[in-house]
Coordinates of C-alpha atoms and ligand atoms in Angstrom, one line a residue:
M1 CA 16.3 -5.8 20.1
K2 CA 13.4 -5.0 17.7
K3 CA 11.3 -2.1 19.0
A4 CA 7.7 -3.0 19.1
L5 CA 4.8 -0.5 18.2
L6 CA 2.4 0.7 20.7
I7 CA -0.7 -0.9 19.4
I8 CA -3.7 -2.2 21.1
V9 CA -5.1 -5.2 19.2
M10 CA -8.8 -5.7 19.6
A11 CA -9.2 -8.8 17.5
A12 CA -7.5 -10.9 14.8
V13 CA -7.2 -8.9 11.7
A14 CA -6.1 -9.1 8.2
A15 CA -6.7 -6.5 5.6
A16 CA -7.4 -3.0 6.7
V17 CA -9.8 -1.1 4.7
V18 CA -12.9 0.0 6.7
F19 CA -13.0 2.1 9.7
W20 CA -15.6 3.5 12.1
G21 CA -15.7 6.0 14.8
R22 CA -17.5 5.8 18.2
P23 CA -20.2 8.4 18.1
K24 CA -21.1 9.7 21.5
A25 CA -24.7 8.8 22.2
D26 CA -25.7 12.1 23.8
K27 CA -23.9 14.9 21.7
P28 CA -22.1 13.7 18.7
E29 CA -19.3 16.1 17.7
P30 CA -19.3 17.2 14.1
V31 CA -17.0 15.5 11.8
Q32 CA -15.7 17.2 8.7
K33 CA -15.2 14.7 5.8
E34 CA -14.6 14.7 2.1
T35 CA -14.1 11.9 -0.5
R36 CA -12.4 12.2 -3.7
F37 CA -11.4 9.7 -6.4
L38 CA -7.8 9.6 -7.0
M39 CA -4.9 7.1 -7.5
D40 CA -7.5 4.7 -8.8
T41 CA -9.5 4.6 -5.6
Y42 CA -11.8 6.4 -3.3
V43 CA -9.9 8.5 -0.8
S44 CA -11.6 10.0 2.2
I45 CA -10.2 12.4 4.9
Q46 CA -12.1 13.1 8.1
V47 CA -11.3 15.5 10.8
P48 CA -13.6 15.7 13.9
G49 CA -14.5 19.0 15.5
D50 CA -13.8 22.5 13.9
P51 CA -15.9 23.1 10.8
Q52 CA -13.1 25.2 9.4
A53 CA -11.1 22.0 9.0
I54 CA -12.8 21.3 5.7
K55 CA -10.4 23.9 4.1
T56 CA -7.4 22.1 5.4
I57 CA -8.9 18.7 4.1
E58 CA -9.1 20.3 0.7
K59 CA -5.5 21.4 0.9
A60 CA -4.5 17.9 1.9
F61 CA -6.4 16.5 -1.2
D62 CA -4.9 19.0 -3.5
R63 CA -1.4 17.9 -2.4
M64 CA -2.5 14.2 -3.0
E65 CA -3.6 15.1 -6.4
E66 CA -0.4 16.8 -7.1
V67 CA 1.5 13.6 -6.1
D68 CA -0.9 11.5 -8.2
R69 CA -0.2 13.6 -11.4
K70 CA 3.5 13.3 -10.8
F71 CA 3.8 9.7 -10.1
N72 CA 1.1 8.3 -12.4
V73 CA 2.9 6.3 -15.1
L74 CA -0.1 6.6 -17.4
N75 CA 0.0 10.5 -17.3
P76 CA 1.8 11.7 -20.4
E77 CA 2.9 14.8 -18.4
S78 CA 4.7 12.7 -15.7
P79 CA 8.5 12.5 -15.8
L80 CA 8.0 8.8 -15.2
Y81 CA 5.9 8.6 -18.4
R82 CA 8.6 10.4 -20.4
F83 CA 11.3 8.2 -18.8
N84 CA 9.4 5.1 -19.9
H85 CA 8.4 6.1 -23.3
D86 CA 10.9 8.8 -24.6
N87 CA 14.0 7.6 -22.4
A88 CA 14.1 11.2 -20.9
P89 CA 16.3 11.1 -17.8
I90 CA 14.6 12.0 -14.5
A91 CA 16.0 15.0 -12.5
D92 CA 12.9 15.7 -10.4
P93 CA 14.2 15.6 -6.7
E94 CA 10.9 14.4 -5.4
I95 CA 10.7 11.4 -7.7
L96 CA 14.4 10.6 -7.1
A97 CA 13.8 10.7 -3.4
L98 CA 10.9 8.3 -3.5
L99 CA 12.9 6.1 -5.9
A100 CA 15.7 6.0 -3.3
T101 CA 13.1 4.8 -0.6
A102 CA 11.9 2.1 -3.2
L103 CA 15.5 1.0 -3.8
E104 CA 16.1 0.7 0.0
I105 CA 13.1 -1.7 0.1
S106 CA 14.3 -3.6 -2.9
E107 CA 17.6 -4.1 -1.0
E108 CA 15.9 -5.1 2.2
S109 CA 13.6 -7.5 0.4
G110 CA 16.2 -9.1 -1.7
G111 CA 14.6 -7.7 -4.8
A112 CA 11.1 -9.0 -4.1
F113 CA 10.1 -5.2 -4.4
D114 CA 11.3 -4.0 -7.7
V115 CA 10.1 -0.8 -9.5
T116 CA 11.5 -2.0 -12.7
V117 CA 8.6 -4.5 -13.0
Y118 CA 6.8 -2.1 -15.3
P119 CA 7.3 -4.2 -18.4
L120 CA 5.9 -7.3 -16.7
V121 CA 2.9 -5.5 -15.4
D122 CA 2.3 -4.2 -18.8
L123 CA 2.7 -7.6 -20.4
W124 CA 0.2 -9.1 -18.0
G125 CA -2.2 -6.3 -19.1
F126 CA -2.7 -4.8 -15.7
F127 CA -2.2 -1.3 -17.0
R128 CA -4.7 -1.7 -19.9
G129 CA -7.7 -3.1 -18.1
A130 CA -8.0 -6.4 -20.0
P131 CA -5.3 -8.6 -18.3
A132 CA -4.6 -12.1 -19.6
V133 CA -1.9 -14.8 -18.9
P134 CA 1.1 -14.1 -21.3
A135 CA 2.9 -16.8 -23.2
S136 CA 5.9 -18.1 -21.0
P137 CA 8.5 -17.3 -23.6
D138 CA 7.1 -13.7 -23.5
I139 CA 7.5 -13.6 -19.7
A140 CA 11.1 -14.9 -20.0
A141 CA 12.0 -12.2 -22.5
C142 CA 10.3 -9.6 -20.3
L143 CA 12.4 -10.6 -17.3
K144 CA 15.5 -9.7 -19.0
K145 CA 14.4 -6.0 -18.7
V146 CA 13.7 -6.2 -15.0
G147 CA 16.3 -5.6 -12.3
W148 CA 16.4 -2.8 -9.9
R149 CA 20.3 -3.0 -9.6
Q150 CA 20.4 -1.5 -13.0
L151 CA 19.0 1.7 -11.6
R152 CA 21.6 4.3 -10.5
I153 CA 21.0 7.9 -9.5
E154 CA 24.2 9.9 -10.4
N155 CA 24.7 13.7 -9.9
G156 CA 21.0 14.0 -9.1
V157 CA 19.8 12.3 -12.3
L158 CA 18.5 8.9 -13.1
A159 CA 19.4 7.9 -16.7
K160 CA 18.2 4.8 -18.4
P161 CA 20.8 1.9 -18.4
N162 CA 19.1 0.8 -21.6
D163 CA 15.9 1.5 -23.5
G164 CA 14.1 -1.5 -22.3
V165 CA 14.1 -0.4 -18.6
K166 CA 10.8 1.2 -17.4
I167 CA 9.8 2.0 -13.9
D168 CA 6.5 2.0 -12.0
L169 CA 6.3 3.5 -8.5
G170 CA 2.7 2.4 -8.1
A171 CA 3.4 0.1 -5.2
I172 CA 4.7 2.9 -3.0
A173 CA 3.3 6.2 -4.4
K174 CA -0.1 5.9 -2.8
G175 CA 1.6 5.6 0.7
Y176 CA 3.7 8.6 -0.2
A177 CA 0.6 10.6 -1.0
V178 CA -1.0 9.7 2.3
G179 CA 2.1 10.7 4.0
E180 CA 2.1 14.0 2.2
A181 CA -1.5 14.6 3.1
V182 CA -0.5 13.8 6.9
K183 CA 2.1 16.6 6.6
V184 CA -0.5 19.0 5.3
L185 CA -3.0 18.3 8.1
K186 CA -0.4 18.3 10.9
G187 CA 1.2 21.5 9.4
A188 CA -2.2 23.2 9.8
G189 CA -2.5 22.2 13.4
V190 CA -4.8 19.2 12.9
T191 CA -4.3 16.8 15.8
S192 CA -7.0 14.2 15.0
A193 CA -7.8 12.9 11.6
L194 CA -8.4 9.7 9.6
I195 CA -7.1 9.3 6.0
D196 CA -8.6 6.3 4.2
A197 CA -7.1 5.6 0.7
G198 CA -8.6 2.3 0.0
G199 CA -6.2 -0.1 1.7
D200 CA -3.7 2.7 2.8
I201 CA -4.9 4.2 6.1
F202 CA -3.3 6.8 8.5
A203 CA -4.7 7.6 11.8
I204 CA -3.5 11.0 13.3
G205 CA -4.0 11.3 17.0
E206 CA -7.2 10.0 18.6
L207 CA -10.9 10.3 18.1
R208 CA -12.5 11.9 21.1
G209 CA -9.9 10.8 23.4
R210 CA -9.6 7.2 22.3
P211 CA -7.6 5.6 19.6
W212 CA -9.1 5.4 16.1
K213 CA -10.6 2.0 15.4
V214 CA -9.6 0.6 12.0
G215 CA -11.6 -2.2 10.7
I216 CA -10.0 -5.0 8.7
R217 CA -11.6 -6.6 5.6
N218 CA -11.6 -10.2 4.9
P219 CA -9.5 -10.9 1.8
R220 CA -12.3 -13.4 0.6
G221 CA -15.7 -11.9 1.1
E222 CA -17.6 -8.8 2.3
G223 CA -17.5 -7.4 5.8
V224 CA -15.2 -6.7 8.7
M225 CA -13.3 -9.5 10.3
G226 CA -11.5 -7.7 13.1
A227 CA -10.3 -4.2 14.1
L228 CA -7.1 -2.5 15.4
D229 CA -7.1 0.5 17.8
V230 CA -4.4 2.7 16.5
S231 CA -3.0 6.3 17.0
D232 CA -0.4 8.0 15.0
L233 CA 0.1 4.9 12.9
T234 CA -0.5 3.8 9.3
I235 CA -2.1 0.5 8.4
V236 CA -1.5 -0.6 4.8
T237 CA -2.7 -3.6 3.1
S238 CA -1.8 -5.3 -0.2
G239 CA -4.0 -8.1 -1.3
D240 CA -4.7 -10.5 -4.3
Y241 CA -8.3 -9.2 -4.3
E242 CA -7.5 -5.6 -5.3
R243 CA -6.9 -6.3 -9.1
F244 CA -7.1 -9.8 -10.4
F245 CA -8.6 -12.0 -13.0
E246 CA -9.4 -15.7 -13.0
K247 CA -8.5 -18.3 -15.8
D248 CA -9.3 -22.0 -15.5
G249 CA -10.0 -21.6 -11.8
V250 CA -6.7 -19.9 -11.0
R251 CA -6.6 -16.4 -9.7
Y252 CA -4.1 -14.1 -11.2
H253 CA -3.5 -10.8 -9.5
H254 CA -1.4 -7.6 -9.9
I255 CA 1.4 -8.2 -7.5
L256 CA 4.2 -9.9 -9.5
D257 CA 7.2 -11.9 -8.4
P258 CA 10.1 -10.4 -10.1
A259 CA 11.9 -13.7 -9.8
S260 CA 9.4 -15.7 -11.7
G261 CA 7.4 -13.1 -13.7
Y262 CA 4.2 -14.6 -12.2
P263 CA 1.8 -13.3 -9.5
A264 CA 3.3 -14.0 -6.1
G265 CA 1.7 -17.1 -4.5
G266 CA 1.6 -17.9 -0.8
L267 CA -0.6 -15.0 0.6
M268 CA -4.0 -13.4 0.2
S269 CA -3.2 -10.2 2.0
V270 CA -0.5 -8.5 3.9
T271 CA -1.2 -5.7 6.4
V272 CA 1.8 -3.5 7.7
I273 CA 1.5 -1.3 10.7
C274 CA 4.3 1.3 11.3
D275 CA 4.4 5.1 11.6
D276 CA 5.6 5.9 7.9
A277 CA 3.0 5.5 5.3
T278 CA 5.6 5.4 2.3
R279 CA 7.5 2.5 3.7
A280 CA 4.4 0.7 4.9
D281 CA 3.0 0.9 1.3
G282 CA 6.4 -0.5 -0.2
L283 CA 6.8 -3.1 2.5
S284 CA 3.2 -4.5 2.2
T285 CA 4.0 -5.3 -1.6
A286 CA 7.4 -6.5 -0.7
L287 CA 6.1 -8.8 1.9
F288 CA 3.3 -10.0 -0.2
V289 CA 6.0 -11.2 -2.8
L290 CA 8.2 -12.7 -0.1
G291 CA 5.4 -14.8 1.2
P292 CA 4.7 -15.9 4.8
E293 CA 8.2 -17.3 6.0
K294 CA 10.6 -14.9 4.3
G295 CA 8.1 -12.1 4.8
M296 CA 7.7 -12.6 8.5
E297 CA 11.6 -13.0 8.9
L298 CA 11.9 -9.5 7.3
V299 CA 9.4 -8.0 9.5
E300 CA 11.1 -9.4 12.6
R301 CA 14.3 -7.7 11.5
L302 CA 12.7 -4.3 11.1
D303 CA 12.3 -1.8 13.9
G304 CA 8.9 -0.4 14.5
V305 CA 7.2 -2.5 11.9
E306 CA 4.5 -5.2 12.6
A307 CA 2.5 -7.3 10.1
I308 CA -0.5 -9.5 9.7
M309 CA -0.7 -11.9 7.0
V310 CA -3.5 -14.2 5.6
T311 CA -2.0 -17.1 3.9
K312 CA -3.5 -18.9 0.7
D313 CA -4.7 -21.6 3.0
Q314 CA -6.5 -19.0 5.2
K315 CA -4.2 -18.9 8.1
I316 CA -3.7 -15.7 10.1
L317 CA 0.0 -15.0 10.9
T318 CA 1.1 -12.0 13.1
S319 CA 4.5 -10.6 13.9
S320 CA 5.9 -10.8 17.4
G321 CA 4.8 -7.4 18.5
L322 CA 1.2 -8.3 18.0
K323 CA 1.5 -11.7 19.7
G324 CA -0.3 -12.3 22.9
A325 CA -3.2 -10.0 22.0
M326 CA -3.6 -12.2 18.9
D327 CA -4.9 -15.5 20.3
A328 CA -6.5 -16.3 17.0
A329 CA -3.1 -16.2 15.1
G330 CA -2.5 -19.4 13.3
A331 CA -6.0 -20.6 13.5
P332 CA -7.8 -21.3 10.2
M333 CA -10.0 -18.5 9.3
A334 CA -13.1 -20.5 9.2
E335 CA -12.6 -21.5 12.8
N336 CA -11.6 -18.2 14.1
P337 CA -14.1 -16.5 16.3
F338 CA -12.9 -13.1 15.1
V339 CA -13.5 -13.9 11.5
A340 CA -17.3 -13.5 11.6
I341 CA -17.9 -12.0 8.2
G342 CA -20.3 -9.1 8.1
R343 CA -20.8 -9.0 11.8
Ligands
ADP401 P1 -2.4 -1.4 -4.6 O1 -1.7 -0.4 -5.5 O2 -3.4 -2.3 -5.3 O3 -2.8 -1.0 -3.3 P2 0.4 -2.4 -4.2 O4 0.6 -1.2 -3.2 O5 0.7 -3.7 -3.6 O6 -1.2 -2.4 -4.3 O7 0.9 -2.1 -5.5 C1 0.7 -2.9 -6.6 C2 1.3 -2.3 -7.9 O8 2.6 -2.2 -7.8 C3 1.0 -3.1 -9.1 O9 -0.3 -2.7 -9.7 C4 2.1 -2.9 -10.0 O10 2.0 -1.7 -10.8 C5 3.3 -2.7 -9.0 N1 3.9 -3.9 -8.7 C6 3.6 -5.2 -8.9 N2 4.5 -6.1 -8.5 C7 5.6 -5.3 -7.9 C8 6.7 -5.7 -7.3 N3 7.2 -7.0 -7.1 N4 7.5 -4.7 -6.8 C9 7.1 -3.3 -7.0 N5 6.0 -3.0 -7.6 C10 5.2 -4.0 -8.1
MG402 MG1 2.3 -1.3 -1.9

């Protein structure tokens, strides 16, 4: 039997990004909060109560910045950069551990999640800031370099199977960084905090005795379309609205299907809810590529993982652990009472 998560669903949801607390009308407790720009997004950490907590928040940010430097494929100092550009083997245990988790998700998702997509992401121009649709023979040639099964960690080292292979842990590193920040906060005795890393959120404990309320962004348009009450859970969203361009009325985004070489169709966003930020990040990307049917099949096989999807035709799908509380599931977004934009 698949184990369900303890989640109170307040309304139909789809892409977690925004959150809000419930300030007490009479005497609001102070909240320590800091925001930094890292991993290509604004990250905020807030801890209610103790003013001293700001020091712990800074330590958590420092740790996230360390992770960012190590895993950023565009940083020439990163072992990943040297692997990709100079064919230098990787022996860094932290990178190999995250790679091992990534490979597990590749296995689980039948290759929908694949860290060897780097050459494809590069060909589409998503690393360079001026993306464009590549010629199809170029995509076909690029696909020959892609394939996670080529990667093998032997005796604590990842060596290149051939020079063409390049890796990108971008689809899982942000979740890992969030998980590391959680460790720093908890290690310092913090029992209530919210980390929001633009689409990757972790709620530690509760806010003033009640679960954290995490708002959910509509993948098309501004505002909040619903909310989840969560405690000690991560809510991670992958969407086609994060990085994309349009050509001849078609939207091309940054999550690529390693089977076709093109952006994955089928979904606008996937939100994963579980207690492990690293896995949630990897899985949200994997499910996005798998699409609604195969994606939900995978979620139903995994313990302690729930998901919410918004399909290309704007239907909200939820995994079985969220059913019942989700009476809007399956309804077209336009007719969904919970999908009141900007309410
Ligand atoms: P974001 O980083 O925007 O929150 P994701 O976590 O879904 O979104 O990661 C997307 C990034 O992962 C892309 O920018 C790309 O570098 C990489 N990527 C794209 N397609 C795949 C894939 N099929 N498997 C693994 N990584 C991918
Ligand atoms: Mg991801």
